[in-house]
């Protein structure tokens, strides 16, 4: 399928990109504040750095998808995978404490959404220009 450079992305991709930007911004803020709607992260400096960094990956992924360029969409997928790995690493090292149900549910759900976006964009690569 050949797409000219003036094409528009399907609505689903635009919505996914917008959500990545919003969720990424929320993750950056959480990285610095260590709290988001009652969910917490460690107060350690490393938690701030990693949390804000993976949030920036998420945020940037949304903008990369909106460029409509396949190579940048692939980079967005890589950043989303890095975000998911970062989240898992933060849980494994105790920087995302999982001591109670809501916290655990939020971490699993949030990470699942990141993975979903990576898969979704990967399945939609045909809509991006080379």
The first five atom37 places (N, CA, C, CB, O) and aatype in JSON, in Angstrom:
{
  "aatype": [20, 20, 20, 20, 20, 20, 20, 20, 20, 20, 20, 20, 20, 20, 20, 20, 20, 20, 20, 20, 20, 20, 20, 20, 20, 20, 20, 20, 20, 20, 20, 20, 20, 20, 20, 20, 20, 20, 20, 20, 20, 20, 20, 20, 20, 20, 20, 20, 20, 20, 20, 20, 20, 20, 20, 20, 20, 20, 20, 20, 20, 20, 20, 20, 20, 20, 20, 20, 20, 20, 20, 20, 20, 20, 20, 20, 20, 20, 20, 20, 20, 20, 20, 20, 20, 20, 20, 20, 20, 20, 20, 20, 20, 20, 20, 20, 20, 20, 20, 20, 20, 20, 20, 20, 20, 20, 20, 20, 20, 20, 20, 20, 20, 20, 20, 20, 20, 20, 20, 20, 20, 20, 20, 20, 20, 20, 20, 20, 20, 20],
  "atom_mask": [
    [1, 1, 1, 1, 1],
    [1, 1, 1, 1, 1],
    [1, 1, 1, 1, 1],
    [1, 1, 1, 1, 1],
    [1, 1, 1, 1, 1],
    [1, 1, 1, 1, 1],
    [1, 1, 1, 1, 1],
    [1, 1, 1, 1, 1],
    [1, 1, 1, 1, 1],
    [1, 1, 1, 1, 1],
    [1, 1, 1, 1, 1],
    [1, 1, 1, 1, 1],
    [1, 1, 1, 1, 1],
    [1, 1, 1, 1, 1],
    [1, 1, 1, 1, 1],
    [1, 1, 1, 1, 1],
    [1, 1, 1, 1, 1],
    [1, 1, 1, 1, 1],
    [1, 1, 1, 1, 1],
    [1, 1, 1, 1, 1],
    [1, 1, 1, 1, 1],
    [1, 1, 1, 1, 1],
    [1, 1, 1, 1, 1],
    [1, 1, 1, 1, 1],
    [1, 1, 1, 1, 1],
    [1, 1, 1, 1, 1],
    [1, 1, 1, 1, 1],
    [1, 1, 1, 1, 1],
    [1, 1, 1, 1, 1],
    [1, 1, 1, 1, 1],
    [1, 1, 1, 1, 1],
    [1, 1, 1, 1, 1],
    [1, 1, 1, 1, 1],
    [1, 1, 1, 1, 1],
    [1, 1, 1, 1, 1],
    [1, 1, 1, 1, 1],
    [1, 1, 1, 1, 1],
    [1, 1, 1, 1, 1],
    [1, 1, 1, 1, 1],
    [1, 1, 1, 1, 1],
    [1, 1, 1, 1, 1],
    [1, 1, 1, 1, 1],
    [1, 1, 1, 1, 1],
    [1, 1, 1, 1, 1],
    [1, 1, 1, 1, 1],
    [1, 1, 1, 1, 1],
    [1, 1, 1, 1, 1],
    [1, 1, 1, 1, 1],
    [1, 1, 1, 1, 1],
    [1, 1, 1, 1, 1],
    [1, 1, 1, 1, 1],
    [1, 1, 1, 1, 1],
    [1, 1, 1, 1, 1],
    [1, 1, 1, 1, 1],
    [1, 1, 1, 1, 1],
    [1, 1, 1, 1, 1],
    [1, 1, 1, 1, 1],
    [1, 1, 1, 1, 1],
    [1, 1, 1, 1, 1],
    [1, 1, 1, 1, 1],
    [1, 1, 1, 1, 1],
    [1, 1, 1, 1, 1],
    [1, 1, 1, 1, 1],
    [1, 1, 1, 1, 1],
    [1, 1, 1, 1, 1],
    [1, 1, 1, 1, 1],
    [1, 1, 1, 1, 1],
    [1, 1, 1, 1, 1],
    [1, 1, 1, 1, 1],
    [1, 1, 1, 1, 1],
    [1, 1, 1, 1, 1],
    [1, 1, 1, 1, 1],
    [1, 1, 1, 1, 1],
    [1, 1, 1, 1, 1],
    [1, 1, 1, 1, 1],
    [1, 1, 1, 1, 1],
    [1, 1, 1, 1, 1],
    [1, 1, 1, 1, 1],
    [1, 1, 1, 1, 1],
    [1, 1, 1, 1, 1],
    [1, 1, 1, 1, 1],
    [1, 1, 1, 1, 1],
    [1, 1, 1, 1, 1],
    [1, 1, 1, 1, 1],
    [1, 1, 1, 1, 1],
    [1, 1, 1, 1, 1],
    [1, 1, 1, 1, 1],
    [1, 1, 1, 1, 1],
    [1, 1, 1, 1, 1],
    [1, 1, 1, 1, 1],
    [1, 1, 1, 1, 1],
    [1, 1, 1, 1, 1],
    [1, 1, 1, 1, 1],
    [1, 1, 1, 1, 1],
    [1, 1, 1, 1, 1],
    [1, 1, 1, 1, 1],
    [1, 1, 1, 1, 1],
    [1, 1, 1, 1, 1],
    [1, 1, 1, 1, 1],
    [1, 1, 1, 1, 1],
    [1, 1, 1, 1, 1],
    [1, 1, 1, 1, 1],
    [1, 1, 1, 1, 1],
    [1, 1, 1, 1, 1],
    [1, 1, 1, 1, 1],
    [1, 1, 1, 1, 1],
    [1, 1, 1, 1, 1],
    [1, 1, 1, 1, 1],
    [1, 1, 1, 1, 1],
    [1, 1, 1, 1, 1],
    [1, 1, 1, 1, 1],
    [1, 1, 1, 1, 1],
    [1, 1, 1, 1, 1],
    [1, 1, 1, 1, 1],
    [1, 1, 1, 1, 1],
    [1, 1, 1, 1, 1],
    [1, 1, 1, 1, 1],
    [1, 1, 1, 1, 1],
    [1, 1, 1, 1, 1],
    [1, 1, 1, 1, 1],
    [1, 1, 1, 1, 1],
    [1, 1, 1, 1, 1],
    [1, 1, 1, 1, 1],
    [1, 1, 1, 1, 1],
    [1, 1, 1, 1, 1],
    [1, 1, 1, 1, 1],
    [1, 1, 1, 1, 1],
    [1, 1, 1, 1, 1],
    [1, 1, 1, 1, 1],
    [1, 1, 1, 1, 1]
  ],
  "atom_positions": [
    [[0.84, -1.18, 0.0], [0.0, 0.0, 0.0], [0.89, 1.24, 0.0], [-0.96, 0.0, 1.22], [1.7, 1.41, 0.9]],
    [[0.74, 2.08, -0.98], [1.52, 3.31, -1.07], [0.66, 4.47, -0.59], [2.01, 3.55, -2.53], [-0.51, 4.6, -0.95]],
    [[1.27, 5.29, 0.24], [0.55, 6.43, 0.8], [1.35, 7.68, 0.49], [0.33, 6.27, 2.35], [2.55, 7.71, 0.71]],
    [[0.68, 8.71, -0.04], [1.43, 9.95, -0.31], [1.64, 10.72, 0.98], [0.68, 10.82, -1.34], [1.01, 10.44, 2.0]],
    [[2.52, 11.69, 0.93], [2.92, 12.42, 2.14], [1.84, 13.34, 2.68], [4.16, 13.22, 1.86], [1.97, 13.87, 3.78]],
    [[0.77, 13.54, 1.93], [-0.3, 14.43, 2.39], [-1.4, 13.65, 3.11], [-0.9, 15.2, 1.22], [-2.41, 14.23, 3.51]],
    [[-1.21, 12.36, 3.27], [-2.26, 11.55, 3.89], [-2.42, 11.91, 5.36], [-1.94, 10.05, 3.74], [-1.55, 12.52, 5.98]],
    [[-3.56, 11.51, 5.89], [-3.78, 11.69, 7.33], [-3.8, 10.31, 7.98], [-5.12, 12.46, 7.6], [-4.15, 9.31, 7.36]],
    [[-3.44, 10.3, 9.22], [-3.47, 9.05, 9.97], [-4.9, 8.71, 10.35], [-2.58, 9.15, 11.24], [-5.72, 9.61, 10.55]],
    [[-5.21, 7.42, 10.47], [-6.53, 7.03, 10.95], [-6.79, 7.6, 12.35], [-6.67, 5.5, 10.96], [-5.86, 7.82, 13.12]],
    [[-8.04, 7.82, 12.65], [-8.43, 8.41, 13.93], [-7.89, 7.62, 15.13], [-9.94, 8.5, 14.02], [-7.46, 8.21, 16.12]],
    [[-7.92, 6.3, 15.04], [-7.43, 5.47, 16.15], [-5.97, 5.74, 16.48], [-7.6, 4.0, 15.83], [-5.59, 5.78, 17.66]],
    [[-5.16, 5.94, 15.46], [-3.74, 6.24, 15.69], [-3.59, 7.62, 16.33], [-2.94, 6.17, 14.36], [-2.77, 7.8, 17.22]],
    [[-4.39, 8.57, 15.87], [-4.33, 9.92, 16.45], [-4.74, 9.9, 17.93], [-5.24, 10.89, 15.66], [-4.13, 10.57, 18.76]],
    [[-5.78, 9.13, 18.23], [-6.23, 9.03, 19.62], [-5.14, 8.37, 20.47], [-7.56, 8.22, 19.72], [-4.85, 8.83, 21.57]],
    [[-4.56, 7.3, 19.96], [-3.48, 6.62, 20.7], [-2.32, 7.58, 20.96], [-2.98, 5.38, 19.91], [-1.79, 7.62, 22.07]],
    [[-1.94, 8.35, 19.95], [-0.84, 9.31, 20.11], [-1.18, 10.36, 21.17], [-0.52, 10.0, 18.76], [-0.35, 10.7, 22.01]],
    [[-2.41, 10.86, 21.12], [-2.82, 11.87, 22.11], [-2.78, 11.28, 23.52], [-4.25, 12.39, 21.8], [-2.33, 11.95, 24.46]],
    [[-3.24, 10.05, 23.68], [-3.21, 9.42, 24.99], [-1.78, 9.17, 25.46], [-3.99, 8.1, 24.97], [-1.48, 9.32, 26.64]],
    [[-0.89, 8.8, 24.53], [0.52, 8.61, 24.9], [1.1, 9.92, 25.42], [1.34, 8.09, 23.69], [1.85, 9.92, 26.4]],
    [[0.77, 11.03, 24.78], [1.27, 12.33, 25.21], [0.73, 12.67, 26.61], [0.88, 13.44, 24.19], [1.48, 13.09, 27.49]],
    [[-0.56, 12.49, 26.8], [-1.19, 12.8, 28.1], [-0.64, 11.89, 29.2], [-2.73, 12.65, 28.0], [-0.25, 12.37, 30.26]],
    [[-0.62, 10.58, 28.94], [-0.14, 9.64, 29.96], [1.35, 9.84, 30.23], [-0.4, 8.19, 29.5], [1.8, 9.7, 31.37]],
    [[2.11, 10.17, 29.19], [3.54, 10.43, 29.37], [3.76, 11.64, 30.25], [4.23, 10.62, 28.02], [4.62, 11.63, 31.14]],
    [[2.99, 12.7, 30.01], [3.11, 13.9, 30.84], [2.77, 13.57, 32.29], [2.19, 15.03, 30.31], [3.46, 14.02, 33.21]],
    [[1.71, 12.79, 32.49], [1.33, 12.4, 33.86], [2.44, 11.59, 34.52], [0.01, 11.59, 33.84], [2.69, 11.73, 35.71]],
    [[3.1, 10.75, 33.73], [4.19, 9.94, 34.28], [5.4, 10.81, 34.63], [4.6, 8.84, 33.28], [6.08, 10.55, 35.62]],
    [[5.67, 11.82, 33.83], [6.77, 12.75, 34.15], [6.47, 13.46, 35.46], [6.97, 13.79, 32.99], [7.33, 13.54, 36.34]],
    [[5.26, 13.98, 35.59], [4.86, 14.68, 36.82], [4.97, 13.74, 38.02], [3.43, 15.23, 36.68], [5.46, 14.13, 39.08]],
    [[4.5, 12.51, 37.85], [4.58, 11.53, 38.93], [6.03, 11.26, 39.31], [3.88, 10.22, 38.52], [6.35, 11.08, 40.49]],
    [[6.9, 11.22, 38.3], [8.32, 11.01, 38.58], [8.88, 12.05, 39.53], [9.12, 11.02, 37.29], [9.71, 11.74, 40.39]],
    [[8.42, 13.29, 39.39], [8.92, 14.36, 40.25], [8.14, 14.49, 41.56], [8.86, 15.67, 39.5], [8.71, 14.83, 42.59]],
    [[6.84, 14.23, 41.51], [6.02, 14.4, 42.71], [5.93, 13.13, 43.55], [4.64, 14.84, 42.33], [5.6, 13.2, 44.74]],
    [[6.2, 11.99, 42.96], [6.17, 10.69, 43.63], [4.78, 10.29, 44.09], [7.09, 10.71, 44.82], [4.63, 9.41, 44.94]],
    [[3.76, 10.92, 43.53], [2.39, 10.57, 43.86], [1.48, 10.95, 42.71], [1.94, 11.27, 45.16], [1.65, 11.99, 42.07]],
    [[0.5, 10.07, 42.44], [-0.48, 10.33, 41.39], [-1.78, 9.66, 41.81], [0.0, 9.82, 39.99], [-1.86, 8.43, 41.83]],
    [[-2.78, 10.44, 42.15], [-4.08, 9.93, 42.58], [-3.95, 8.85, 43.65], [-4.85, 9.39, 41.39], [-4.62, 7.81, 43.59]],
    [[-3.1, 9.09, 44.63], [-2.93, 8.17, 45.74], [-1.92, 7.05, 45.5], [-4.23, 7.57, 46.07], [-1.59, 6.31, 46.42]],
    [[-1.43, 6.92, 44.27], [-0.41, 5.93, 43.97], [0.94, 6.57, 44.21], [-0.54, 5.4, 42.49], [1.11, 7.77, 43.98]],
    [[1.91, 5.79, 44.68], [3.19, 6.38, 45.05], [4.37, 5.67, 44.41], [3.35, 6.36, 46.55], [4.29, 4.52, 43.99]],
    [[5.48, 6.42, 44.34], [6.77, 5.85, 43.96], [7.74, 6.15, 45.1], [7.29, 6.43, 42.58], [7.44, 6.93, 46.0]],
    [[8.88, 5.53, 45.04], [9.92, 5.78, 46.04], [10.34, 7.25, 45.98], [11.14, 4.84, 45.81], [10.27, 7.88, 44.93]],
    [[10.78, 7.78, 47.11], [11.26, 9.17, 47.17], [12.72, 9.29, 46.73], [11.11, 9.71, 48.58], [13.25, 10.4, 46.67]],
    [[13.36, 8.18, 46.42], [14.77, 8.18, 46.06], [15.01, 8.97, 44.77], [15.29, 6.75, 45.9], [14.16, 9.0, 43.88]],
    [[16.18, 9.6, 44.69], [16.54, 10.37, 43.51], [16.52, 9.52, 42.25], [17.93, 10.99, 43.69], [16.08, 9.98, 41.19]],
    [[16.98, 8.28, 42.35], [16.99, 7.39, 41.18], [15.57, 7.14, 40.69], [17.67, 6.05, 41.53], [15.34, 7.0, 39.49]],
    [[14.61, 7.1, 41.6], [13.21, 6.93, 41.22], [12.74, 8.14, 40.41], [12.33, 6.74, 42.47], [12.01, 8.0, 39.43]],
    [[13.15, 9.32, 40.83], [12.8, 10.54, 40.11], [13.36, 10.5, 38.69], [13.3, 11.78, 40.85], [12.65, 10.78, 37.72]],
    [[14.64, 10.17, 38.59], [15.31, 10.16, 37.29], [14.68, 9.12, 36.36], [16.81, 9.87, 37.46], [14.34, 9.43, 35.22]],
    [[14.52, 7.9, 36.85], [13.97, 6.84, 36.0], [12.51, 7.11, 35.68], [14.12, 5.46, 36.68], [12.1, 6.98, 34.53]],
    [[11.73, 7.5, 36.66], [10.31, 7.78, 36.44], [10.09, 8.89, 35.43], [9.65, 8.15, 37.75], [9.25, 8.76, 34.54]],
    [[10.83, 9.97, 35.57], [10.69, 11.09, 34.62], [11.19, 10.69, 33.23], [11.46, 12.32, 35.13], [10.63, 11.11, 32.22]],
    [[12.24, 9.89, 33.18], [12.79, 9.46, 31.89], [11.8, 8.56, 31.14], [14.11, 8.72, 32.1], [11.56, 8.76, 29.95]],
    [[11.24, 7.58, 31.84], [10.3, 6.71, 31.13], [9.03, 7.47, 30.76], [9.96, 5.47, 31.98], [8.39, 7.17, 29.76]],
    [[8.66, 8.45, 31.58], [7.54, 9.32, 31.21], [7.85, 10.12, 29.96], [7.2, 10.26, 32.37], [6.99, 10.31, 29.1]],
    [[9.08, 10.6, 29.85], [9.5, 11.35, 28.66], [9.49, 10.44, 27.43], [10.91, 11.96, 28.86], [9.15, 10.89, 26.33]],
    [[9.86, 9.18, 27.6], [9.79, 8.22, 26.49], [8.35, 8.08, 26.0], [10.36, 6.84, 26.91], [8.09, 8.09, 24.8]],
    [[7.44, 7.95, 26.92], [6.01, 7.78, 26.62], [5.5, 9.04, 25.9], [5.19, 7.52, 27.93], [4.84, 8.95, 24.87]],
    [[5.81, 10.19, 26.47], [5.41, 11.49, 25.93], [5.95, 11.66, 24.51], [5.92, 12.63, 26.84], [5.2, 12.02, 23.59]],
    [[7.24, 11.41, 24.32], [7.87, 11.56, 23.01], [7.28, 10.59, 21.99], [9.38, 11.35, 23.12], [7.16, 10.92, 20.82]],
    [[6.92, 9.41, 22.43], [6.34, 8.42, 21.52], [5.09, 8.94, 20.85], [6.03, 7.13, 22.28], [4.87, 8.73, 19.66]],
    [[4.27, 9.63, 21.61], [3.05, 10.2, 21.03], [3.36, 11.19, 19.92], [2.23, 10.89, 22.1], [2.72, 11.16, 18.87]],
    [[4.33, 12.05, 20.15], [4.7, 13.02, 19.12], [5.35, 12.35, 17.92], [5.65, 14.07, 19.7], [5.12, 12.76, 16.78]],
    [[6.17, 11.33, 18.16], [6.81, 10.62, 17.05], [5.77, 9.97, 16.15], [7.79, 9.57, 17.58], [5.92, 9.97, 14.93]],
    [[4.73, 9.42, 16.74], [3.67, 8.79, 15.96], [2.97, 9.84, 15.08], [2.64, 8.1, 16.89], [2.61, 9.55, 13.94]],
    [[2.78, 11.02, 15.61], [2.09, 12.07, 14.85], [2.89, 12.59, 13.65], [1.76, 13.21, 15.77], [2.34, 13.31, 12.82]],
    [[4.16, 12.25, 13.56], [4.95, 12.68, 12.4], [4.54, 11.96, 11.13], [6.44, 12.45, 12.66], [4.84, 12.42, 10.03]],
    [[3.85, 10.84, 11.27], [3.38, 10.01, 10.15], [4.51, 9.25, 9.46], [2.66, 10.88, 9.13], [4.28, 8.63, 8.42]],
    [[5.72, 9.3, 10.01], [6.86, 8.65, 9.38], [7.1, 7.28, 10.02], [8.13, 9.52, 9.5], [7.13, 7.15, 11.24]],
    [[7.27, 6.28, 9.17], [7.42, 4.9, 9.64], [8.63, 4.73, 10.56], [7.54, 3.96, 8.46], [8.52, 4.1, 11.61]],
    [[9.77, 5.28, 10.18], [10.98, 5.11, 11.02], [10.77, 5.73, 12.4], [12.2, 5.75, 10.34], [11.24, 5.18, 13.4]],
    [[10.09, 6.86, 12.45], [9.84, 7.49, 13.75], [8.77, 6.74, 14.54], [9.42, 8.95, 13.55], [8.81, 6.73, 15.77]],
    [[7.82, 6.12, 13.84], [6.83, 5.29, 14.53], [7.53, 4.07, 15.14], [5.7, 4.84, 13.55], [7.19, 3.64, 16.24]],
    [[8.51, 3.51, 14.42], [9.28, 2.38, 14.95], [10.08, 2.83, 16.17], [10.22, 1.79, 13.87], [10.18, 2.1, 17.16]],
    [[10.66, 4.03, 16.11], [11.38, 4.57, 17.27], [10.41, 4.74, 18.45], [12.05, 5.93, 16.92], [10.77, 4.49, 19.6]],
    [[9.18, 5.18, 18.17], [8.17, 5.32, 19.22], [7.91, 3.96, 19.87], [6.86, 5.9, 18.64], [7.78, 3.88, 21.1]],
    [[7.83, 2.91, 19.08], [7.62, 1.56, 19.61], [8.78, 1.17, 20.52], [7.45, 0.54, 18.47], [8.57, 0.61, 21.6]],
    [[10.0, 1.45, 20.08], [11.18, 1.15, 20.89], [11.12, 1.89, 22.23], [12.48, 1.52, 20.13], [11.41, 1.32, 23.28]],
    [[10.73, 3.16, 22.19], [10.62, 3.95, 23.42], [9.52, 3.4, 24.33], [10.34, 5.42, 23.09], [9.67, 3.39, 25.55]],
    [[8.42, 2.95, 23.74], [7.35, 2.36, 24.55], [7.81, 1.07, 25.21], [6.11, 2.1, 23.69], [7.47, 0.8, 26.37]],
    [[8.58, 0.27, 24.49], [9.13, -0.95, 25.07], [10.09, -0.6, 26.21], [9.85, -1.81, 23.98], [10.08, -1.25, 27.25]],
    [[10.91, 0.42, 26.0], [11.83, 0.86, 27.06], [11.04, 1.35, 28.28], [12.76, 1.99, 26.53], [11.45, 1.11, 29.41]],
    [[9.91, 2.02, 28.05], [9.06, 2.45, 29.15], [8.57, 1.24, 29.94], [7.85, 3.28, 28.62], [8.66, 1.21, 31.16]],
    [[8.06, 0.23, 29.23], [7.56, -0.97, 29.91], [8.67, -1.66, 30.7], [6.95, -1.95, 28.89], [8.46, -2.08, 31.84]],
    [[9.85, -1.79, 30.09], [10.99, -2.4, 30.79], [11.37, -1.56, 32.01], [12.2, -2.56, 29.84], [11.69, -2.11, 33.07]],
    [[11.34, -0.25, 31.86], [11.64, 0.64, 32.99], [10.66, 0.46, 34.14], [11.63, 2.09, 32.54], [11.05, 0.44, 35.3]],
    [[9.39, 0.33, 33.8], [8.37, 0.12, 34.84], [8.62, -1.2, 35.57], [6.96, 0.13, 34.22], [8.57, -1.26, 36.8]],
    [[8.88, -2.25, 34.79], [9.14, -3.57, 35.39], [10.38, -3.5, 36.28], [9.31, -4.65, 34.29], [10.4, -4.08, 37.37]],
    [[11.4, -2.82, 35.81], [12.63, -2.66, 36.6], [12.37, -1.89, 37.89], [13.71, -1.94, 35.77], [12.92, -2.23, 38.93]],
    [[11.53, -0.86, 37.81], [11.22, -0.09, 39.02], [10.47, -0.95, 40.04], [10.4, 1.15, 38.66], [10.68, -0.8, 41.24]],
    [[9.6, -1.83, 39.56], [8.91, -2.74, 40.48], [9.91, -3.72, 41.08], [7.77, -3.51, 39.75], [9.92, -3.96, 42.29]],
    [[10.77, -4.28, 40.23], [11.74, -5.29, 40.68], [12.72, -4.73, 41.71], [12.52, -5.85, 39.5], [13.19, -5.45, 42.58]],
    [[13.03, -3.43, 41.6], [13.99, -2.82, 42.53], [13.31, -2.12, 43.71], [14.85, -1.83, 41.78], [13.98, -1.55, 44.57]],
    [[11.99, -2.16, 43.75], [11.26, -1.56, 44.86], [11.0, -0.07, 44.71], [12.0, -1.78, 46.1], [10.5, 0.57, 45.64]],
    [[11.32, 0.5, 43.55], [11.07, 1.92, 43.34], [9.6, 2.2, 43.08], [11.91, 2.44, 42.18], [9.12, 3.31, 43.32]],
    [[8.87, 1.2, 42.59], [7.4, 1.23, 42.53], [6.95, 0.21, 43.56], [6.83, 0.9, 41.06], [6.88, -0.99, 43.25]],
    [[6.63, 0.65, 44.77], [6.2, -0.31, 45.79], [4.86, -0.95, 45.4], [6.07, 0.39, 47.15], [3.96, -0.28, 44.91]],
    [[4.74, -2.24, 45.63], [3.5, -2.95, 45.29], [2.9, -3.59, 46.53], [3.76, -4.02, 44.22], [2.47, -4.74, 46.49]],
    [[2.86, -2.85, 47.61], [2.4, -3.38, 48.88], [0.9, -3.48, 49.05], [2.92, -2.56, 49.96], [0.44, -4.1, 50.01]],
    [[0.11, -2.91, 48.16], [-1.34, -3.0, 48.32], [-2.02, -3.08, 46.96], [-1.88, -1.79, 49.11], [-1.43, -2.74, 45.93]],
    [[-3.26, -3.54, 46.97], [-3.99, -3.88, 45.76], [-4.12, -2.81, 44.71], [-5.31, -4.3, 46.12], [-3.86, -3.06, 43.53]],
    [[-4.5, -1.6, 45.11], [-4.7, -0.53, 44.13], [-3.39, -0.18, 43.44], [-5.29, 0.72, 44.8], [-3.36, 0.02, 42.23]],
    [[-2.32, -0.12, 44.18], [-0.99, 0.19, 43.62], [-0.6, -0.88, 42.6], [0.08, 0.29, 44.76], [-0.18, -0.56, 41.49]],
    [[-0.74, -2.14, 42.98], [-0.39, -3.25, 42.1], [-1.26, -3.23, 40.84], [-0.56, -4.6, 42.84], [-0.75, -3.39, 39.73]],
    [[-2.56, -3.03, 41.02], [-3.48, -2.96, 39.88], [-3.08, -1.83, 38.93], [-4.92, -2.76, 40.36], [-3.07, -2.02, 37.72]],
    [[-2.76, -0.66, 39.48], [-2.4, 0.49, 38.65], [-1.11, 0.24, 37.87], [-2.23, 1.74, 39.52], [-1.02, 0.61, 36.7]],
    [[-0.14, -0.38, 38.49], [1.13, -0.66, 37.81], [0.91, -1.67, 36.69], [2.19, -1.18, 38.82], [1.42, -1.49, 35.58]],
    [[0.17, -2.72, 36.97], [-0.09, -3.73, 35.94], [-0.91, -3.14, 34.8], [-0.83, -4.95, 36.55], [-0.61, -3.36, 33.63]],
    [[-1.94, -2.38, 35.13], [-2.78, -1.77, 34.11], [-2.0, -0.75, 33.28], [-4.0, -1.1, 34.76], [-2.09, -0.76, 32.06]],
    [[-1.25, 0.12, 33.95], [-0.48, 1.13, 33.24], [0.55, 0.52, 32.31], [0.21, 2.04, 34.22], [0.72, 0.97, 31.18]],
    [[1.23, -0.51, 32.77], [2.24, -1.18, 31.94], [1.56, -1.9, 30.78], [3.06, -2.18, 32.79], [2.09, -1.92, 29.67]],
    [[0.41, -2.49, 31.02], [-0.33, -3.16, 29.96], [-0.77, -2.17, 28.87], [-1.56, -3.88, 30.53], [-0.76, -2.5, 27.69]],
    [[-1.14, -0.98, 29.27], [-1.53, 0.05, 28.3], [-0.34, 0.44, 27.44], [-2.11, 1.29, 29.02], [-0.48, 0.59, 26.23]],
    [[0.82, 0.61, 28.06], [2.03, 0.94, 27.3], [2.31, -0.15, 26.26], [3.25, 1.1, 28.25], [2.58, 0.14, 25.1]],
    [[2.24, -1.41, 26.7], [2.49, -2.53, 25.8], [1.43, -2.57, 24.69], [2.49, -3.87, 26.58], [1.76, -2.82, 23.53]],
    [[0.18, -2.31, 25.04], [-0.89, -2.26, 24.04], [-0.58, -1.21, 22.98], [-2.24, -1.95, 24.71], [-0.7, -1.48, 21.79]],
    [[-0.17, -0.01, 23.4], [0.16, 1.03, 22.42], [1.28, 0.6, 21.5], [0.54, 2.33, 23.14], [1.22, 0.84, 20.29]],
    [[2.31, -0.05, 22.05], [3.43, -0.51, 21.22], [2.94, -1.52, 20.18], [4.53, -1.14, 22.11], [3.31, -1.44, 19.01]],
    [[2.12, -2.46, 20.61], [1.59, -3.47, 19.68], [0.67, -2.82, 18.65], [0.82, -4.57, 20.46], [0.76, -3.11, 17.46]],
    [[-0.19, -1.94, 19.11], [-1.15, -1.27, 18.22], [-0.42, -0.49, 17.13], [-2.05, -0.32, 19.02], [-0.75, -0.61, 15.95]],
    [[0.56, 0.31, 17.52], [1.31, 1.08, 16.52], [2.06, 0.14, 15.58], [2.3, 2.06, 17.22], [2.13, 0.39, 14.38]],
    [[2.62, -0.92, 16.12], [3.3, -1.91, 15.29], [2.38, -2.52, 14.25], [3.88, -3.0, 16.15], [2.79, -2.73, 13.1]],
    [[1.15, -2.8, 14.63], [0.19, -3.37, 13.69], [-0.32, -2.36, 12.67], [-0.98, -3.94, 14.45], [-0.87, -2.74, 11.64]],
    [[-0.13, -1.09, 12.94], [-0.62, -0.04, 12.05], [0.5, 0.62, 11.23], [-1.34, 1.03, 12.86], [0.28, 1.68, 10.64]],
    [[1.68, 0.04, 11.18], [2.8, 0.65, 10.47], [2.52, 0.92, 9.0], [4.02, -0.23, 10.59], [3.14, 1.8, 8.41]],
    [[1.6, 0.18, 8.4], [1.29, 0.39, 6.99], [0.69, 1.78, 6.73], [0.32, -0.68, 6.5], [0.67, 2.24, 5.59]],
    [[0.22, 2.43, 7.77], [-0.36, 3.77, 7.61], [0.67, 4.89, 7.68], [-1.42, 3.99, 8.66], [0.33, 6.07, 7.53]],
    [[1.91, 4.54, 7.91], [2.98, 5.54, 8.02], [3.78, 5.57, 6.73], [3.92, 5.24, 9.24], [3.97, 4.54, 6.07]],
    [[4.26, 6.75, 6.36], [5.05, 6.89, 5.13], [6.5, 6.51, 5.39], [4.97, 8.35, 4.58], [7.0, 6.64, 6.51]],
    [[7.13, 6.04, 4.35], [8.54, 5.62, 4.48], [9.46, 6.79, 4.54], [8.94, 4.75, 3.33], [10.68, 6.61, 4.65]]
  ]
}
